[in-house]
mmCIF file of C-alpha atoms and ligand atoms in Angstrom:
data_model
loop_
_atom_site.group_PDB
_atom_site.id
_atom_site.type_symbol
_atom_site.label_atom_id
_atom_site.label_comp_id
_atom_site.label_asym_id
_atom_site.label_seq_id
_atom_site.Cartn_x
_atom_site.Cartn_y
_atom_site.Cartn_z
ATOM 1 C CA MET A 1 21.665 0.883 137.584
ATOM 2 C CA ALA A 2 20.131 4.098 139.123
ATOM 3 C CA HIS A 3 16.332 3.881 138.393
ATOM 4 C CA GLY A 4 14.219 6.670 139.167
ATOM 5 C CA THR A 5 16.802 10.270 140.565
ATOM 6 C CA ALA A 6 16.620 13.621 141.234
ATOM 7 C CA PRO A 7 14.711 15.487 138.441
ATOM 8 C CA THR A 8 16.421 15.780 134.725
ATOM 9 C CA GLY A 9 16.229 19.326 133.280
ATOM 10 C CA ALA A 10 14.083 18.581 130.914
ATOM 11 C CA ALA A 11 11.350 16.827 133.142
ATOM 12 C CA LEU A 12 11.581 19.944 135.227
ATOM 13 C CA ARG A 13 11.004 22.576 131.435
ATOM 14 C CA VAL A 14 7.773 19.726 130.732
ATOM 15 C CA ARG A 15 6.824 20.318 134.027
ATOM 16 C CA ALA A 16 7.634 24.579 134.354
ATOM 17 C CA LEU A 17 5.644 24.362 130.657
ATOM 18 C CA GLU A 18 2.447 21.871 131.875
ATOM 19 C CA SER A 19 1.636 24.644 134.921
ATOM 20 C CA LEU A 20 1.845 27.328 132.134
ATOM 21 C CA LEU A 21 -0.286 25.436 130.409
ATOM 22 C CA GLU A 22 -2.888 25.502 132.516
ATOM 23 C CA GLU A 23 -2.377 28.378 134.551
ATOM 24 C CA LYS A 24 -4.038 29.563 131.021
ATOM 25 C CA GLY A 25 -6.678 27.294 130.663
ATOM 26 C CA LEU A 26 -4.478 26.056 127.681
ATOM 27 C CA VAL A 27 -5.189 22.433 129.074
ATOM 28 C CA GLU A 28 -6.556 20.202 131.325
ATOM 29 C CA PRO A 29 -5.202 18.335 133.748
ATOM 30 C CA LYS A 30 -7.144 16.025 134.120
ATOM 31 C CA ALA A 31 -6.791 14.896 130.397
ATOM 32 C CA LEU A 32 -3.543 14.986 130.996
ATOM 33 C CA ASP A 33 -3.338 12.889 133.826
ATOM 34 C CA ALA A 34 -5.467 10.711 131.814
ATOM 35 C CA ILE A 35 -3.701 10.759 128.353
ATOM 36 C CA VAL A 36 -0.711 9.424 131.222
ATOM 37 C CA ASP A 37 -2.102 6.640 133.019
ATOM 38 C CA THR A 38 -4.119 5.079 129.384
ATOM 39 C CA TYR A 39 -0.146 4.500 128.096
ATOM 40 C CA GLU A 40 1.513 3.678 131.804
ATOM 41 C CA THR A 41 -0.510 1.466 132.707
ATOM 42 C CA ARG A 42 -3.541 0.166 131.494
ATOM 43 C CA VAL A 43 -2.848 0.371 127.754
ATOM 44 C CA GLY A 44 0.591 -0.095 128.204
ATOM 45 C CA PRO A 45 2.972 -3.572 128.282
ATOM 46 C CA ARG A 46 -0.165 -5.394 129.090
ATOM 47 C CA ASN A 47 -0.750 -4.763 124.201
ATOM 48 C CA GLY A 48 1.883 -6.214 123.635
ATOM 49 C CA ALA A 49 1.995 -9.432 126.124
ATOM 50 C CA ARG A 50 -0.973 -10.627 124.000
ATOM 51 C CA VAL A 51 0.911 -9.749 121.272
ATOM 52 C CA VAL A 52 3.671 -12.001 122.489
ATOM 53 C CA ALA A 53 1.199 -14.468 123.606
ATOM 54 C CA LYS A 54 -0.404 -15.186 120.274
ATOM 55 C CA ALA A 55 2.897 -15.673 118.040
ATOM 56 C CA TRP A 56 4.059 -18.082 121.464
ATOM 57 C CA THR A 57 0.576 -20.628 120.366
ATOM 58 C CA ASP A 58 -0.065 -19.180 116.580
ATOM 59 C CA PRO A 59 2.628 -20.245 114.236
ATOM 60 C CA ALA A 60 0.662 -18.086 111.135
ATOM 61 C CA PHE A 61 0.318 -15.226 112.932
ATOM 62 C CA ARG A 62 4.224 -14.895 114.921
ATOM 63 C CA ARG A 63 4.610 -15.448 110.766
ATOM 64 C CA ARG A 64 2.958 -12.737 109.524
ATOM 65 C CA LEU A 65 4.779 -10.440 112.812
ATOM 66 C CA LEU A 66 8.175 -10.993 112.019
ATOM 67 C CA LYS A 67 7.306 -10.271 108.604
ATOM 68 C CA ASN A 68 5.433 -6.319 109.197
ATOM 69 C CA ALA A 69 4.743 -5.964 112.800
ATOM 70 C CA THR A 70 2.411 -2.915 111.873
ATOM 71 C CA ALA A 71 0.238 -5.353 110.169
ATOM 72 C CA ALA A 72 0.004 -7.771 111.957
ATOM 73 C CA VAL A 73 -0.511 -6.217 115.171
ATOM 74 C CA ALA A 74 -3.520 -4.257 114.082
ATOM 75 C CA GLU A 75 -5.433 -7.365 113.572
ATOM 76 C CA LEU A 76 -6.059 -7.567 117.267
ATOM 77 C CA GLY A 77 -7.643 -3.380 117.219
ATOM 78 C CA ILE A 78 -3.824 -2.634 118.448
ATOM 79 C CA SER A 79 -2.436 0.817 116.588
ATOM 80 C CA GLY A 80 -1.655 4.271 117.540
ATOM 81 C CA PRO A 81 1.210 7.357 117.263
ATOM 82 C CA GLU A 82 4.457 6.529 117.888
ATOM 83 C CA GLY A 83 3.373 3.081 116.649
ATOM 84 C CA GLU A 84 4.182 3.133 112.304
ATOM 85 C CA HIS A 85 6.532 1.129 110.929
ATOM 86 C CA LEU A 86 7.037 -1.746 114.344
ATOM 87 C CA VAL A 87 9.386 -4.229 114.103
ATOM 88 C CA ALA A 88 9.383 -6.992 115.919
ATOM 89 C CA VAL A 89 12.199 -8.869 117.226
ATOM 90 C CA GLU A 90 12.363 -12.526 117.875
ATOM 91 C CA ASN A 91 14.431 -13.659 120.783
ATOM 92 C CA THR A 92 16.046 -17.705 120.496
ATOM 93 C CA PRO A 93 18.564 -20.038 121.892
ATOM 94 C CA SER A 94 21.428 -18.764 120.412
ATOM 95 C CA VAL A 95 19.598 -14.745 119.968
ATOM 96 C CA HIS A 96 19.420 -11.935 122.498
ATOM 97 C CA ASN A 97 17.765 -9.105 121.206
ATOM 98 C CA LEU A 98 17.983 -5.084 122.917
ATOM 99 C CA ILE A 99 15.756 -1.845 121.695
ATOM 100 C CA VAL A 100 17.403 1.347 122.764
ATOM 101 C CA CYS A 101 16.769 5.053 121.213
ATOM 102 C CA THR A 102 20.483 6.431 121.328
ATOM 103 C CA LEU A 103 19.401 9.147 120.283
ATOM 104 C CA CYS A 104 16.640 10.113 122.377
ATOM 105 C CA SER A 105 14.128 7.998 123.416
ATOM 106 C CA CYS A 106 12.107 5.731 120.846
ATOM 107 C CA TYR A 107 9.825 3.845 121.840
ATOM 108 C CA PRO A 108 6.885 1.971 119.994
ATOM 109 C CA TRP A 109 4.035 3.538 122.755
ATOM 110 C CA PRO A 110 1.626 0.680 121.171
ATOM 111 C CA VAL A 111 2.086 -2.438 122.335
ATOM 112 C CA LEU A 112 4.938 -1.080 125.520
ATOM 113 C CA GLY A 113 3.493 1.726 126.782
ATOM 114 C CA LEU A 114 5.102 5.285 127.751
ATOM 115 C CA PRO A 115 9.102 4.315 128.392
ATOM 116 C CA PRO A 116 10.869 3.706 131.592
ATOM 117 C CA VAL A 117 13.126 6.737 132.513
ATOM 118 C CA TRP A 118 15.819 4.510 132.718
ATOM 119 C CA TYR A 119 15.200 3.516 129.044
ATOM 120 C CA LYS A 120 15.394 7.410 128.197
ATOM 121 C CA SER A 121 18.488 7.483 130.455
ATOM 122 C CA PHE A 122 21.930 8.660 128.878
ATOM 123 C CA ALA A 123 23.174 5.841 130.503
ATOM 124 C CA TYR A 124 21.092 3.519 129.370
ATOM 125 C CA ARG A 125 22.003 4.616 125.552
ATOM 126 C CA SER A 126 24.766 4.261 125.376
ATOM 127 C CA ARG A 127 26.316 1.641 127.527
ATOM 128 C CA ALA A 128 23.443 -0.022 125.188
ATOM 129 C CA VAL A 129 25.627 -0.264 122.344
ATOM 130 C CA ARG A 130 28.880 0.307 123.931
ATOM 131 C CA ASP A 131 29.369 -3.101 126.224
ATOM 132 C CA PRO A 132 25.864 -4.464 126.083
ATOM 133 C CA ARG A 133 26.193 -7.581 127.767
ATOM 134 C CA GLY A 134 28.031 -5.593 130.462
ATOM 135 C CA LEU A 135 24.215 -3.525 130.951
ATOM 136 C CA LEU A 136 22.452 -6.354 130.187
ATOM 137 C CA ARG A 137 24.143 -8.222 133.580
ATOM 138 C CA GLU A 138 24.092 -4.855 135.429
ATOM 139 C CA PHE A 139 19.675 -5.621 134.821
ATOM 140 C CA GLY A 140 19.830 -9.550 136.021
ATOM 141 C CA LEU A 141 20.564 -11.423 132.659
ATOM 142 C CA GLU A 142 23.402 -12.784 132.015
ATOM 143 C CA LEU A 143 23.734 -14.321 128.935
ATOM 144 C CA PRO A 144 26.298 -16.911 127.754
ATOM 145 C CA ASP A 145 28.784 -15.714 125.487
ATOM 146 C CA HIS A 146 27.278 -18.639 122.762
ATOM 147 C CA VAL A 147 24.019 -16.595 121.850
ATOM 148 C CA GLU A 148 25.066 -13.306 120.542
ATOM 149 C CA VAL A 149 23.336 -9.365 121.476
ATOM 150 C CA ARG A 150 21.827 -7.952 118.631
ATOM 151 C CA VAL A 151 21.616 -4.631 119.753
ATOM 152 C CA TRP A 152 18.552 -2.033 117.472
ATOM 153 C CA ASP A 153 18.951 1.001 117.359
ATOM 154 C CA ALA A 154 15.589 2.585 117.132
ATOM 155 C CA SER A 155 14.605 6.357 115.264
ATOM 156 C CA ALA A 156 11.521 8.205 114.780
ATOM 157 C CA GLU A 157 11.506 6.049 110.958
ATOM 158 C CA GLN A 158 11.612 2.726 112.607
ATOM 159 C CA ARG A 159 10.535 0.919 116.509
ATOM 160 C CA TYR A 160 10.961 -2.492 117.893
ATOM 161 C CA MET A 161 9.849 -4.873 120.403
ATOM 162 C CA VAL A 162 11.548 -8.149 121.339
ATOM 163 C CA ILE A 163 9.312 -11.438 120.856
ATOM 164 C CA PRO A 164 10.891 -13.477 124.450
ATOM 165 C CA GLU A 165 11.579 -16.794 124.753
ATOM 166 C CA ARG A 166 9.083 -18.860 125.869
ATOM 167 C CA PRO A 167 9.222 -20.175 129.440
ATOM 168 C CA ALA A 168 9.685 -24.012 129.674
ATOM 169 C CA GLY A 169 6.836 -25.797 131.695
ATOM 170 C CA THR A 170 4.509 -23.347 129.737
ATOM 171 C CA GLU A 171 2.550 -25.446 127.513
ATOM 172 C CA LYS A 172 -0.754 -26.627 128.367
ATOM 173 C CA MET A 173 -1.655 -22.337 129.163
ATOM 174 C CA THR A 174 -3.858 -20.845 128.215
ATOM 175 C CA GLU A 175 -2.948 -17.183 125.652
ATOM 176 C CA GLU A 176 -4.132 -14.974 128.026
ATOM 177 C CA GLY A 177 -2.098 -16.913 131.122
ATOM 178 C CA LEU A 178 0.419 -16.195 129.150
ATOM 179 C CA ALA A 179 0.059 -13.148 128.026
ATOM 180 C CA GLU A 180 -0.151 -12.670 132.400
ATOM 181 C CA LEU A 181 3.488 -13.627 132.286
ATOM 182 C CA VAL A 182 5.268 -11.049 129.582
ATOM 183 C CA THR A 183 6.680 -8.200 131.170
ATOM 184 C CA ARG A 184 7.528 -4.977 129.937
ATOM 185 C CA ASP A 185 11.149 -5.800 130.520
ATOM 186 C CA SER A 186 11.179 -8.917 128.736
ATOM 187 C CA MET A 187 9.806 -6.688 125.402
ATOM 188 C CA VAL A 188 12.653 -4.063 125.298
ATOM 189 C CA GLY A 189 15.395 -6.588 125.909
ATOM 190 C CA VAL A 190 17.081 -6.388 129.852
ATOM 191 C CA ALA A 191 14.758 -9.516 130.748
ATOM 192 C CA LYS A 192 14.520 -12.548 130.433
ATOM 193 C CA ILE A 193 10.117 -13.994 131.163
ATOM 194 C CA GLN A 194 10.856 -16.872 134.163
ATOM 195 C CA PRO A 195 9.003 -20.066 134.138
ATOM 196 C CA PRO A 196 5.837 -19.724 136.184
ATOM 197 C CA ALA A 197 7.806 -21.874 139.115
ATOM 198 C CA ARG A 198 9.641 -20.058 139.573
ATOM 199 C CA ARG A 199 7.665 -17.169 139.421
ATOM 200 C CA ALA A 200 5.381 -18.593 141.984
ATOM 201 C CA SER A 201 8.900 -18.908 143.940
ATOM 202 C CA ARG A 202 10.032 -15.613 144.867
HETATM 203 FE FE1 FE B 301 15.082 8.803 119.886
#
């Protein structure tokens, strides 16, 4: 999949609107940058990674997370716009979950940050539904036939995050160490988490 191509019509319109607002003195460019930076890097997917690591190490938290994710992540102080009605879906050896927003780009901001460009692309949105296995293969994830793929279509009413499988060889790791293994892509469902040894040798 081609990531990060030329700006789309929407991106250009946003840029034009931004300059106009700045020109009229209605927004402070630094404030905009700070918001984007907060969601893209600082808050971003690190919150989701904390949630996953806690779910792996605390079975009672995991149960609460699967039952009511909005309430469970709030226990960790995580909440905010685009995070209401959050649903956590869990990968297992026999089930793989993938999230998409077929209509636009609904995404759980408080746990995953801002959506990557490819998440918003028409190709991703249509193929996630039509051919999820083929799409995952392009992300480098080949799933055996016996694994069921479940595709979750996000909306303004309901947003999803994937709890990826905990990789083998991580039994002795701390919750903080585990959180560092968790990637954004694994929480969207387009990747698995590599065991620590394999990551080191890459
Ligand atoms: Fe959407």
